[in-house]
Short mmCIF file of C-alpha atoms in Angstrom, two decimals:
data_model
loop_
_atom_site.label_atom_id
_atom_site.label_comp_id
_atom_site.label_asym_id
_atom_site.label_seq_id
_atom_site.Cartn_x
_atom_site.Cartn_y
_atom_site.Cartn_z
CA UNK A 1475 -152.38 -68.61 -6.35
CA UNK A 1476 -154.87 -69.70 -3.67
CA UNK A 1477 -157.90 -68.86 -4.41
CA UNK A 1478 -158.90 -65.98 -2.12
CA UNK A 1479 -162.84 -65.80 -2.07
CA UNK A 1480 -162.45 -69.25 -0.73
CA UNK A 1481 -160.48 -68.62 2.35
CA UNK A 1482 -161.10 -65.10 3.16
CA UNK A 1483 -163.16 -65.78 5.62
CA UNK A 1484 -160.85 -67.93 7.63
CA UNK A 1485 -157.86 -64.95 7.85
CA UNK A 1486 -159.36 -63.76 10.79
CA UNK A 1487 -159.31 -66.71 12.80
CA UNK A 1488 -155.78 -68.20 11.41
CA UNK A 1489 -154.36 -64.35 12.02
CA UNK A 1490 -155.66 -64.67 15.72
CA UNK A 1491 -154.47 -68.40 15.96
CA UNK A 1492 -151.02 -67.26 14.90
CA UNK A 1493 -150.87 -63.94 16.75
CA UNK A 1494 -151.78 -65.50 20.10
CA UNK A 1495 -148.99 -67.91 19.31
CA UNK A 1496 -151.28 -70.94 19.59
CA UNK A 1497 -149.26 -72.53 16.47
CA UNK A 1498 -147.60 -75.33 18.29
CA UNK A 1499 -148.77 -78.93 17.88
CA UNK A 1500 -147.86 -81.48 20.60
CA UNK A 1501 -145.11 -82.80 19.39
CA UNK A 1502 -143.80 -79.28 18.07
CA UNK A 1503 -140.40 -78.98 19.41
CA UNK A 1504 -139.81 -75.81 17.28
CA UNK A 1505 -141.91 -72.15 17.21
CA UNK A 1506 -143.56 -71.67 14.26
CA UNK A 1507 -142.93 -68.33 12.26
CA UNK A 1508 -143.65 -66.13 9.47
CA UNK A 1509 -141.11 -63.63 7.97
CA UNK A 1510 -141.86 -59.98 8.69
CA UNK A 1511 -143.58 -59.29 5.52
CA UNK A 1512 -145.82 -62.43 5.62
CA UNK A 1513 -146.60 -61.27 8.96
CA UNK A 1514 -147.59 -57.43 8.55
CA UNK A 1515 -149.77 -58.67 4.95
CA UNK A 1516 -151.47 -61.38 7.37
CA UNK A 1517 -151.58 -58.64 10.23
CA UNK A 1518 -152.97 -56.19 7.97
CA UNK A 1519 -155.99 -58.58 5.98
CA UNK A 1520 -156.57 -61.15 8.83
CA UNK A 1521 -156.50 -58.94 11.93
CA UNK A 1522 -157.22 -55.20 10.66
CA UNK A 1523 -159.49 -56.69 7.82
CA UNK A 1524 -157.69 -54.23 5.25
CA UNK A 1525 -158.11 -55.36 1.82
CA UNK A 1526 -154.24 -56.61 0.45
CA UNK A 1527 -153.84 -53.71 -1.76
CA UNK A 1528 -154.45 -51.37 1.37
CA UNK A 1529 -151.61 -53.40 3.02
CA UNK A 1530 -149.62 -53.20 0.24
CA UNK A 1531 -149.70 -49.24 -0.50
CA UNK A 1532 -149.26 -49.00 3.77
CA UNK A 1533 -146.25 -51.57 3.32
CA UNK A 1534 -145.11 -49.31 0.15
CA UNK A 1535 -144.77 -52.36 -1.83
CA UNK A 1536 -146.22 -53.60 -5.55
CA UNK A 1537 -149.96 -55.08 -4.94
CA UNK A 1538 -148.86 -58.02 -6.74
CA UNK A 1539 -146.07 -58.24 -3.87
CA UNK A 1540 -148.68 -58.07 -1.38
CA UNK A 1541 -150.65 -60.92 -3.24
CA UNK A 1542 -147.92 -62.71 -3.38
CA UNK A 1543 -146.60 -62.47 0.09
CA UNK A 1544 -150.34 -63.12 1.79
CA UNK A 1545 -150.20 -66.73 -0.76
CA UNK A 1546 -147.02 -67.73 0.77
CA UNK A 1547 -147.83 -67.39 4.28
CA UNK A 1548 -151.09 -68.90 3.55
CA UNK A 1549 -149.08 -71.90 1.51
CA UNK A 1550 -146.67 -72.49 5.15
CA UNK A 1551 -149.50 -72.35 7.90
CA UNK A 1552 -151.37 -74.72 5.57
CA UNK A 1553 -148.82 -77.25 5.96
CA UNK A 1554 -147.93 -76.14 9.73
CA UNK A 1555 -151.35 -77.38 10.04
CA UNK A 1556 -150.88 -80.65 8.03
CA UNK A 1557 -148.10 -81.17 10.32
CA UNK A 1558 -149.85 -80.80 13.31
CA UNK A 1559 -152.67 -83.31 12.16
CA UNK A 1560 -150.27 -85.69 11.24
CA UNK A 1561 -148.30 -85.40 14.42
CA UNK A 1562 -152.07 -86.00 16.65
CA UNK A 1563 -152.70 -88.62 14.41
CA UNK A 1564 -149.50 -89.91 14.97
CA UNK A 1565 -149.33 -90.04 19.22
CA UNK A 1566 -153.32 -90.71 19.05
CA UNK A 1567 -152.07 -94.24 17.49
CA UNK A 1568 -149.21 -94.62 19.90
CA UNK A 1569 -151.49 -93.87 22.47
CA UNK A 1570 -154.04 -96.64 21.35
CA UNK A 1571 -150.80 -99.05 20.73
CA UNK A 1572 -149.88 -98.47 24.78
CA UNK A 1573 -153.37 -98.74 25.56
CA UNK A 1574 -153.39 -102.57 24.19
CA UNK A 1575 -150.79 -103.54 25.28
CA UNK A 1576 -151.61 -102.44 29.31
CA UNK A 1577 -154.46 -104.32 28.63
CA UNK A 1578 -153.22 -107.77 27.15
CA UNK A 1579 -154.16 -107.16 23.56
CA UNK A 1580 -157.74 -106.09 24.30
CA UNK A 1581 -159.30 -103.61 22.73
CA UNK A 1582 -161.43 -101.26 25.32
CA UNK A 1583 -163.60 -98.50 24.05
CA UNK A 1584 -163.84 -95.28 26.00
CA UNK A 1585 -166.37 -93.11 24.81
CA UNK A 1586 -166.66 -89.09 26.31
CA UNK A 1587 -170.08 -87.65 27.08
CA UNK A 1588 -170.78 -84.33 28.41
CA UNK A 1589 -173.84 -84.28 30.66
CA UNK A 1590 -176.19 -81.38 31.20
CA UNK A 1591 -178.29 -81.01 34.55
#
């Protein structure tokens, strides 16, 4: 099981990130989704800030359930987000690739400042 202590204090900001449905990468041709129960335990701890066995007795289900229903979800939007990175990674090298090649093999650096007045 994940260890909880460690990523308690990201379930807020994942639960928001998933409830505002900003889950898509951008090459993401499908929605991502949780099941209902992964949902409502992620709902309950991320968003509410219930601890899982509150979920759990709301949900009526075993704690353990809860437990082990908050650890899957966690388990999938982990790798959504792998797959996300990957996929960035991915069209940030085709992008470079196209870049070359529009300019005859030679490498151009672009760097981005933000300037203050």
């Amino acid at each position: 099981m994940t260890d909880f202590n460690l990523i308690s204090d990201l379930l807020p900001i994942i639960a928001n990130i998933y409830f505002n449905g900003r889950l898509n990468g951008q090459q993401q041709t499908t929605s991502f989704s949780l099941d209902l129960g992964q949902a409502a335990i992620l709902l309950g701890v991320g968003l509410q800030r219930k601890s899982v066995d509150n979920v759990a007795k709301e949900l009526e289900l075993p704690i353990e359930q809860g437990y082990a229903l908050l650890n899957k979800s966690i388990r999938r939007l982990s790798n959504h987000f792998d797959t996300i990175c990957r996929d960035s990674i991915e069209l940030d090298s085709i992008m470079e690739e196209q870049s070359e090649t529009k300019n005859n093999g030679k490498r151009i650096r672009v760097s981005h400042f933000d300037v203050e007045e």
